[in-house]
Amino acid sequence: MKKTNYWTAAMAAVLLFSGCAAAQNTPGAIKTTPMVKESAETSKKAVLSAIKGMKEKFKVEQGIDPEVLTHYLEYDKEIIKEVKVDDSKVQWDKPGTYEAIYTIQANFPQEDKKDREQASVEITEKVPVQIMTPEEVEEDKKTGGDAISKEDFEEDKTEEETKKPEQSEVAKPEEDKKEEESKPADEDKKPETKPDTGESKPSTSTKPDTNNGTTNSKPTTNAGTTTKPNTTPNKPAAHTHNWEAQYKTVQHAEIGHNEQYVIREAWTEYVPNYGLDERMICSGCGADITDWSEDQRDSHAEQHLFAGEKSGWYSDFIQIQIGTISVEHPAEYGTRYVVDKPAWTEKVLTGYKCSCGATKNR
């Protein structure tokens, strides 16, 4: 994480806390505890102003390393002592909006120990965390949004790891210079002895030997102080876990149910109704003379008589339709299986694993 000077951003808070401490030391002032401030809201704003990278809302891709909540924060460690994040309510593999809680401990510098204790403050800040699908992240970027993808985050971490050794090399000469400047002036000004000869020789400085009382002379030059190059080998950078999401594949069977369907709707059947009917049949020719008049039957009988044939008639019963019967038929149903959801494969997040072999739960 880059070290950034935020003294200007925190000066208002320093003056506020200094004023509170002064009021406590004034005769007749109300005694307050170290955590009491003139305004809790002012204190919170002062602390948050000393942190760069704190967002009002984080928008990240599902399955991303939870370290993203602190990776982009930059602050002066002399002011911000500790930043903790509670992401227990965030489901990193499930799209949705959740809440992360930051706990920040700040210690604004004061002149004496008592004032420094009174300037200590601890605040909490709730920040929404929106877990998005890869498609939603890409769409957000197209519209100028600040959503963070897993790929971008891994590239940022790799780039920062690469810069750490370079920053360490640059910082060492500065540290050596500070150590040189912090030495007391008396160490540079050592007594010099001059030889009795008239020849010009380099001056020597004497340093008493407390063991045998003799003095050792070392030649000095007038060119000033020369910084000694730092030959200490670089220590390897501390390992930072690069968490990769681990998944398992779960096969789900299809889901369905049985339901009835109509084979034939309800309908009405009309059935003929039959009965016996008496008919008058001619004995000579078998003609049906039931519906003839009496004169017609007599005339017909005379014709058969003159011809020497049978001329009488007889009764016969035949079956005829005498009506219709209505039969109501109910609807006919069948049963079939309906698929509600086809079989599917699901990737389930099981945890995270680093290249060094370390693991952690989801």
Coordinates of C-alpha atoms in Angstrom, one line a residue, residues 104-278:
I104 CA -10.9 2.6 12.3
Q105 CA -8.6 3.5 15.1
A106 CA -6.9 6.9 14.8
N107 CA -4.3 8.6 17.0
F108 CA -3.7 12.2 16.0
P109 CA -0.2 13.3 17.2
Q110 CA 0.0 15.7 20.2
E111 CA 3.0 17.2 22.1
D112 CA 2.7 15.2 25.3
K113 CA 1.5 11.8 26.3
K114 CA -1.7 13.0 28.0
D115 CA -2.8 15.0 25.0
R116 CA -1.9 12.1 22.7
E117 CA -4.2 9.7 24.7
Q118 CA -7.0 12.3 24.6
A119 CA -6.6 12.5 20.8
S120 CA -7.3 8.8 20.3
V121 CA -10.5 7.9 18.6
E122 CA -12.3 4.8 17.2
I123 CA -15.1 5.0 14.7
T124 CA -17.2 2.6 12.7
E125 CA -18.4 3.1 9.1
K126 CA -20.9 1.0 7.3
V127 CA -20.3 0.7 3.6
P128 CA -22.6 -1.1 1.1
V129 CA -21.0 -3.8 -1.0
Q130 CA -22.7 -4.7 -4.3
I131 CA -21.7 -8.2 -5.6
M132 CA -22.2 -8.2 -9.4
T133 CA -22.0 -10.8 -12.2
P134 CA -19.2 -10.5 -14.8
E135 CA -21.8 -9.2 -17.3
E136 CA -23.0 -6.5 -14.9
V137 CA -19.4 -5.4 -14.2
E138 CA -18.7 -5.0 -17.9
E139 CA -21.9 -3.1 -18.4
D140 CA -21.1 -0.8 -15.4
K141 CA -17.6 -0.1 -16.9
K142 CA -19.1 0.9 -20.3
T143 CA -21.3 3.5 -18.5
G144 CA -18.3 5.0 -16.7
G145 CA -18.9 3.1 -13.4
D146 CA -16.2 2.1 -10.9
A147 CA -17.0 -1.6 -10.6
I148 CA -13.9 -3.8 -9.9
S149 CA -13.5 -7.1 -11.7
K150 CA -11.5 -10.1 -10.4
E151 CA -9.0 -9.7 -13.3
D152 CA -8.4 -6.0 -12.6
F153 CA -7.9 -6.6 -8.9
E154 CA -5.3 -9.4 -9.5
E155 CA -3.4 -7.2 -11.9
D156 CA -3.4 -4.4 -9.4
K157 CA -2.0 -6.7 -6.7
T158 CA 0.7 -8.1 -9.0
E159 CA 1.7 -4.6 -10.0
E160 CA 2.0 -3.5 -6.4
E161 CA 4.0 -6.5 -5.4
T162 CA 6.4 -5.6 -8.3
K163 CA 6.8 -2.1 -7.0
K164 CA 7.6 -3.0 -3.4
P165 CA 11.3 -3.9 -4.0
E166 CA 11.8 -0.8 -6.0
Q167 CA 10.3 1.4 -3.3
S168 CA 12.5 -0.3 -0.7
E169 CA 15.7 0.5 -2.6
V170 CA 14.7 4.1 -3.0
A171 CA 13.8 4.5 0.7
K172 CA 17.2 3.2 2.0
P173 CA 19.4 6.2 1.0
E174 CA 16.8 8.5 2.5
E175 CA 16.9 6.5 5.8
D176 CA 20.7 6.6 5.8
K177 CA 20.6 10.4 5.3
K178 CA 18.2 10.8 8.1
E179 CA 20.4 8.8 10.4
E180 CA 23.4 10.9 9.5
E181 CA 21.5 14.1 10.1
S182 CA 20.3 12.9 13.5
K183 CA 23.8 12.3 14.8
P184 CA 24.9 14.9 17.5
A185 CA 27.2 17.6 16.2
D186 CA 29.8 16.8 18.9
E187 CA 30.5 13.4 17.1
D188 CA 31.7 15.2 14.0
K189 CA 33.8 17.8 15.9
K190 CA 36.7 15.7 17.3
P191 CA 39.9 17.3 18.6
E192 CA 42.7 17.4 16.1
T193 CA 46.4 17.1 16.7
K194 CA 49.0 18.7 14.6
P195 CA 52.6 17.3 14.1
D196 CA 55.5 19.4 15.2
T197 CA 57.1 19.4 11.7
G198 CA 56.4 22.3 9.4
E199 CA 55.4 20.1 6.5
S200 CA 51.8 20.1 5.4
K201 CA 50.2 16.8 6.3
P202 CA 46.6 15.7 6.6
S203 CA 45.2 16.6 9.9
T204 CA 44.4 13.8 12.3
S205 CA 41.7 13.5 14.9
T206 CA 42.3 11.8 18.2
K207 CA 39.9 9.4 19.9
P208 CA 40.7 8.3 23.4
D209 CA 41.1 4.6 24.1
T210 CA 39.5 3.9 27.4
N211 CA 41.3 0.6 27.6
N212 CA 45.0 1.6 27.7
G213 CA 45.0 5.4 27.7
T214 CA 46.5 5.7 24.2
T215 CA 45.1 7.6 21.3
N216 CA 44.4 6.4 17.8
S217 CA 44.7 8.9 15.0
K218 CA 42.6 8.8 11.9
P219 CA 43.1 11.1 9.0
T220 CA 40.2 13.5 8.2
T221 CA 39.4 15.6 5.2
N222 CA 37.7 19.0 4.9
A223 CA 35.4 17.7 2.2
G224 CA 32.5 17.3 4.7
T225 CA 30.5 14.3 5.7
T226 CA 30.3 11.4 3.2
T227 CA 27.3 9.1 3.3
K228 CA 28.4 5.5 3.6
P229 CA 26.7 3.3 1.0
N230 CA 24.3 0.8 2.5
T231 CA 25.6 -2.7 1.8
T232 CA 22.9 -4.6 3.7
P233 CA 21.3 -7.1 1.4
N234 CA 17.6 -6.6 0.6
K235 CA 15.3 -8.7 2.6
P236 CA 12.8 -10.7 0.5
A237 CA 9.3 -9.0 0.5
A238 CA 6.8 -10.5 2.9
H239 CA 4.5 -13.0 1.2
T240 CA 1.1 -11.7 0.4
H241 CA -1.6 -14.3 -0.2
N242 CA -3.0 -14.3 -3.7
W243 CA -6.4 -15.9 -3.0
E244 CA -8.0 -17.8 -5.8
A245 CA -11.6 -18.8 -5.5
Q246 CA -12.2 -22.6 -5.4
Y247 CA -15.4 -24.2 -6.8
K248 CA -17.0 -27.6 -6.9
T249 CA -19.5 -28.8 -9.5
V250 CA -22.9 -30.0 -8.3
Q251 CA -25.2 -31.9 -10.6
H252 CA -28.9 -31.2 -10.0
A253 CA -31.7 -33.5 -11.3
E254 CA -34.6 -32.1 -13.2
I255 CA -37.7 -31.0 -11.2
G256 CA -41.2 -31.7 -12.4
H257 CA -44.8 -32.8 -11.4
N258 CA -47.7 -34.9 -12.7
E259 CA -50.8 -33.1 -13.9
Q260 CA -54.1 -34.1 -15.5
Y261 CA -55.1 -33.0 -19.1
V262 CA -58.4 -33.2 -20.9
I263 CA -58.7 -36.0 -23.4
R264 CA -62.4 -35.2 -24.3
E265 CA -64.7 -32.6 -23.0
A266 CA -68.0 -33.5 -21.5
W267 CA -70.7 -34.2 -24.1
T268 CA -74.4 -35.3 -24.6
E269 CA -75.4 -38.4 -26.5
Y270 CA -78.9 -38.7 -28.0
V271 CA -80.1 -42.4 -28.2
P272 CA -83.2 -43.4 -30.3
N273 CA -86.1 -44.9 -28.2
Y274 CA -88.0 -47.7 -30.0
G275 CA -91.5 -49.2 -29.4
L276 CA -94.1 -51.7 -31.0
D277 CA -96.7 -50.3 -33.4
E278 CA -99.8 -52.2 -34.6

